[in-house]
Structures are given as C-alpha cells and as structure tokens.
Tab-separated table of C-alpha atoms in Angstrom:
chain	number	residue	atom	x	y	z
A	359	UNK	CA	149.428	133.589	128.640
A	360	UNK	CA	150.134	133.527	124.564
A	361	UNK	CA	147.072	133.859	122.586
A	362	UNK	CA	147.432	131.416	119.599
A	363	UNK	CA	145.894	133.454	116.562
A	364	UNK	CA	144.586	130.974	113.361
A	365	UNK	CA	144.819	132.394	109.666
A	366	UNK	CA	141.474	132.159	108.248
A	367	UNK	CA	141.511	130.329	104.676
A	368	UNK	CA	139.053	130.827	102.043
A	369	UNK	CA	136.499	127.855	101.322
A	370	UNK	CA	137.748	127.350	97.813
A	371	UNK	CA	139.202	123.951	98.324
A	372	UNK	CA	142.296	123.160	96.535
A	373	UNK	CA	143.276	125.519	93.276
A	374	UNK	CA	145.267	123.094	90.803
A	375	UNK	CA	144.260	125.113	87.547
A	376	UNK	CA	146.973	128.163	88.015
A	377	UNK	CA	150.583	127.972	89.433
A	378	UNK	CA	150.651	128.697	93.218
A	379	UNK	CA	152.301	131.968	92.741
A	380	UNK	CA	149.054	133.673	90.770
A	381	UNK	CA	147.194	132.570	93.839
A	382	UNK	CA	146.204	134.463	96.938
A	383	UNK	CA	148.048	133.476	100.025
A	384	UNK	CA	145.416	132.331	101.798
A	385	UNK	CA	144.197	129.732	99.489
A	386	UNK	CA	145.433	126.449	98.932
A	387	UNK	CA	147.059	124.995	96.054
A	388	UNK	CA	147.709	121.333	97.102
A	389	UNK	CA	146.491	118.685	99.282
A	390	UNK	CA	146.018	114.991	99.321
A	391	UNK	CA	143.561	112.904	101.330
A	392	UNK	CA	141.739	116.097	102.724
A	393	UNK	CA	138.167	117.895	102.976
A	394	UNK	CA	136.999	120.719	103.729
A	395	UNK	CA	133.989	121.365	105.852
A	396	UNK	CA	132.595	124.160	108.307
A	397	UNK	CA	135.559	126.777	107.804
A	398	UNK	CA	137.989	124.108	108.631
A	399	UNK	CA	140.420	121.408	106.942
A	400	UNK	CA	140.505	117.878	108.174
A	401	UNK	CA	142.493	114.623	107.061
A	402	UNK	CA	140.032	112.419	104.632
A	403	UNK	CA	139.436	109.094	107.026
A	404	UNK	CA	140.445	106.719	104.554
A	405	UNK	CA	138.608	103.567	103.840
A	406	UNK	CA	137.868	100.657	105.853
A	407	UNK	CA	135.867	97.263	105.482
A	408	UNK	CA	132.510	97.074	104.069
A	409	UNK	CA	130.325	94.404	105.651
A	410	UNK	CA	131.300	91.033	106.857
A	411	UNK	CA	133.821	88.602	104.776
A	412	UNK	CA	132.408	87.534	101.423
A	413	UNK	CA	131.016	83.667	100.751
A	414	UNK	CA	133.747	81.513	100.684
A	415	UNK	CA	135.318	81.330	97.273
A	416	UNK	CA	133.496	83.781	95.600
A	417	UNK	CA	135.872	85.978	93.876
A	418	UNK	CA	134.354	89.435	92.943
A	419	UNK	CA	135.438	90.864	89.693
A	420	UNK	CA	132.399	94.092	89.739
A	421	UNK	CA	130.132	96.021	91.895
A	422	UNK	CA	127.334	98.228	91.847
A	423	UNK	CA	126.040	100.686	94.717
A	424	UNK	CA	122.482	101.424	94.869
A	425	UNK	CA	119.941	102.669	97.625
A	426	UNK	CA	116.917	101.223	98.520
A	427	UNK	CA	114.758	103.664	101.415
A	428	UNK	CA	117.645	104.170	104.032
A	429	UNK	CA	119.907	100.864	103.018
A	430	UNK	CA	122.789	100.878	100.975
A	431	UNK	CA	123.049	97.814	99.132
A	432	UNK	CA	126.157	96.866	96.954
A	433	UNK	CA	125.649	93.912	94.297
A	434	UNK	CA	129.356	92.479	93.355
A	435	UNK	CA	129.541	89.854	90.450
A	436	UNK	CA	131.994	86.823	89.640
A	437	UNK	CA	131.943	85.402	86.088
A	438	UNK	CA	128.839	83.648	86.922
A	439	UNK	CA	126.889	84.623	90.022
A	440	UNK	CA	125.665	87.808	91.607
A	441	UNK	CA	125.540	88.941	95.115
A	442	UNK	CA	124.156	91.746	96.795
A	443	UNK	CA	125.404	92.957	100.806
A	444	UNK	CA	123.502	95.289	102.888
A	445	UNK	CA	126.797	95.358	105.156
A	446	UNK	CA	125.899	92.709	107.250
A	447	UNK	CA	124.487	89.586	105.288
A	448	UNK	CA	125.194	88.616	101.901
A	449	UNK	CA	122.679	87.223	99.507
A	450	UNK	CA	122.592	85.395	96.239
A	451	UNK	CA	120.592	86.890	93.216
A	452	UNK	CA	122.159	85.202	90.739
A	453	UNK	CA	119.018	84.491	88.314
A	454	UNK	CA	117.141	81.247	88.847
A	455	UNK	CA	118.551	79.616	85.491
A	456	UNK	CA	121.986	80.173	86.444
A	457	UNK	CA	124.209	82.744	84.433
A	458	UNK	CA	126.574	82.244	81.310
A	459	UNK	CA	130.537	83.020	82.557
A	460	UNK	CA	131.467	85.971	81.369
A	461	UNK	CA	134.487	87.625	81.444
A	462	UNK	CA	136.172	90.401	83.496
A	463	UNK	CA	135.426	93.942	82.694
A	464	UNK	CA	132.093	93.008	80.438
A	465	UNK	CA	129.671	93.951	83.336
A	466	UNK	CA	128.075	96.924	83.006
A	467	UNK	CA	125.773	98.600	85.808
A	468	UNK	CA	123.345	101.617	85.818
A	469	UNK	CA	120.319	102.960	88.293
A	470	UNK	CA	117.124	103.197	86.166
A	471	UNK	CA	114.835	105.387	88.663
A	472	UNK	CA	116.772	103.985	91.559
A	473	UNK	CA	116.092	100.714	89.995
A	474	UNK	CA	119.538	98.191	89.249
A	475	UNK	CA	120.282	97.176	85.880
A	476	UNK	CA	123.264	95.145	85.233
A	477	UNK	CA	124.146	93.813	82.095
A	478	UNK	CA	127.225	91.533	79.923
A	479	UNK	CA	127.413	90.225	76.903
A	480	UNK	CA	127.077	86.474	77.747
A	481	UNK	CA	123.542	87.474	79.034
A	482	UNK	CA	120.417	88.982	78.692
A	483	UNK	CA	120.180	92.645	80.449
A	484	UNK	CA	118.702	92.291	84.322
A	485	UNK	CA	117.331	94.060	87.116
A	486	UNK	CA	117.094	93.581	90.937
A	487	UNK	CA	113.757	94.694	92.275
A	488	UNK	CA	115.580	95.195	96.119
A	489	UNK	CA	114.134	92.435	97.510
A	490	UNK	CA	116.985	90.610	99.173
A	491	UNK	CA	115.007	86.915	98.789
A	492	UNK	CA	114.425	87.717	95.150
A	493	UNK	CA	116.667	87.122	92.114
A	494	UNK	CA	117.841	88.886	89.451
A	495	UNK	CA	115.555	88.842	86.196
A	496	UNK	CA	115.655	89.780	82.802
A	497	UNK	CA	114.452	93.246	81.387
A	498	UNK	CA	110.995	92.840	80.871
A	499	UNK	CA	110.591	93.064	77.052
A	500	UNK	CA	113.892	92.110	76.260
A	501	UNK	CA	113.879	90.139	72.834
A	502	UNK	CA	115.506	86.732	73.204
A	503	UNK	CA	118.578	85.764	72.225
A	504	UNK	CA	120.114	89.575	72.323
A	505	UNK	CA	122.902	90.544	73.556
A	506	UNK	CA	124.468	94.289	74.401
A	507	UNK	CA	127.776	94.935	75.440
A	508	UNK	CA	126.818	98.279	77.387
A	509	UNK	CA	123.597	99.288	79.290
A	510	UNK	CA	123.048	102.890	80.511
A	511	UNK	CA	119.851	105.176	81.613
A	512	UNK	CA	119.920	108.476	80.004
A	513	UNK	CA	117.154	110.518	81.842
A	514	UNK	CA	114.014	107.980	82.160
A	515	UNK	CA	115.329	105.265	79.197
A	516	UNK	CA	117.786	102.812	79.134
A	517	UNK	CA	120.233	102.735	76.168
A	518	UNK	CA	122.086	99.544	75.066
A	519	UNK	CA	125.091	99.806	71.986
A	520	UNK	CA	127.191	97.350	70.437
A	521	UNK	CA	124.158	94.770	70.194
A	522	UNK	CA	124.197	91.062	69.075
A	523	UNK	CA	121.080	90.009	67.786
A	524	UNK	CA	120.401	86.484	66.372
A	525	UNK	CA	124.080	85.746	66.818
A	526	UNK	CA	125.076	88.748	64.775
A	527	UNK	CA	126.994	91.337	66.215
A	528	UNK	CA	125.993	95.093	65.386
A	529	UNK	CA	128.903	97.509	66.997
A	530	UNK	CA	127.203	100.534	65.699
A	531	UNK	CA	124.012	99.621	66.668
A	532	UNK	CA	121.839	101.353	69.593
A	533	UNK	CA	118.794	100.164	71.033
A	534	UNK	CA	116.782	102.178	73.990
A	535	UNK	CA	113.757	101.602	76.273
A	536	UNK	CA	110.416	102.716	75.475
C-alpha cells in the first residue's frame, strides 16, 4: 500500500509584497477565491442569494449591514424609500413623511454604537432603532433645513462634512455630535 505524504505549508496566507523567488518554498505567493483555516487551504464558497426576492419594483441602488442581538439585518435604499431584510421578510422604513429622491451614490451609511445612521443630501440624517415595525427618523437634534453630504461615527460621535445649511452649501464645513 503507498502512503500518500502532504507538505505542510506555513499559515502565512498568501505573500504578494516580494517576488515568489525571495520566498520560502513552502509558502504561497498566489491564490484567488481561497482561505485558510485549521492548517489547511480550502476554495472560498462564493456567494449566493440573500433572503427572499425583493418587493416588486423596488430597484436598490445602496445597502447597509448591521446587527441587532443574533440577526443580521441589511437596509437597501432606492431614490426614495428604504427597506430593511432580516433574510426572510422585507420591511419598509422609509420615514413616515415620505423621502426626497435622491440620487445614486449620495447615500451614506455608518453604525453609531451598533445603532444605523444613513444619510443624503436631499434629506435630513436618520436612524433605525431595529425595530422592524418602526420607521426611519431623523437625528434627534438635527437643525432643520440642513443638509450633509457625508455622515460617519468616529469613536462615540458622528461627523457630517460638506454641509448645506439654510440653502447654503459649506464644502469645507464639519459638523459632529455632542
């Protein structure tokens, strides 16, 4: 009987930052669509479906992961309505006054203490408090009428730039949470 005998690789992953001849033989230098895990190489699985099919005619053009306990929730945005999917149902959060159109690639999304914040420039900045039967609503203390183009948390604040306030437009400007 022939004893197969397996060369053990180092756990180093893939080395791409020196040419493969200034590497060790037993390391790897290339690789697509692979992990590595437990002393062993396997082939990435790929991707596949999340969820069931969206609500007819809604045409996502953003999305957002976030966690609430054990679910992972994803909240994907048209121009002018907001979903969220726990994999399985789909529901509307779109705001109760409806939502200005905005346009592809203005919606910006950040986790504020595991808490969503979206934002665009055609609206105020909101948040979704997880509650699949409750709607998206503005940033408490959010002065009316002002606009950001980008919304981020840095550490426990959240920092807005490029700001329109009273239908001027400040590029340079930077506003962030108490």
């Amino acid at each position: 009987m022939k004893q197969t005998q397996y060369l053990k690789i180092q756990q180093q992953g893939i080395i791409l930052d020196r040419p493969p001849e200034e590497v060790d033989g037993d390391t790897y230098t290339g690789g697509n669509n692979v992990h590595f895990r437990d002393g062993c190489t396997n082939r990435a699985d790929g991707y596949s479906p999340y969820g069931s099919a969206l609500p007819d005619g809604f045409q996502p053009i953003f999305a957002h992961s976030v966690v609430f306990g054990s679910v992972n929730y994803w909240i994907y945005f048209s121009t002018d309505e907001i979903y969220v999917t726990d994999g399985f149902a789909h529901f509307d959060i779109t705001p109760a006054g409806g939502l200005n159109p905005c346009r592809a690639g203005e919606w910006t999304a950040t986790s504020l203490s595991e808490i969503p914040v979206f934002n665009n420039n055609s609206n105020p900045p909101m948040y979704w408090s997880g509650i699949t039967s409750s709607p998206a609503e503005i940033l408490p203390g959010w002065p009316t009428g002002a606009r950001c183009a980008s919304l981020r948390a840095v550490k426990y604040h959240l920092v807005a730039i490029n700001v329109t306030d009273g239908g001027i437009n400040y590029p340079s400007q930077v506003w962030w949470s108490e």
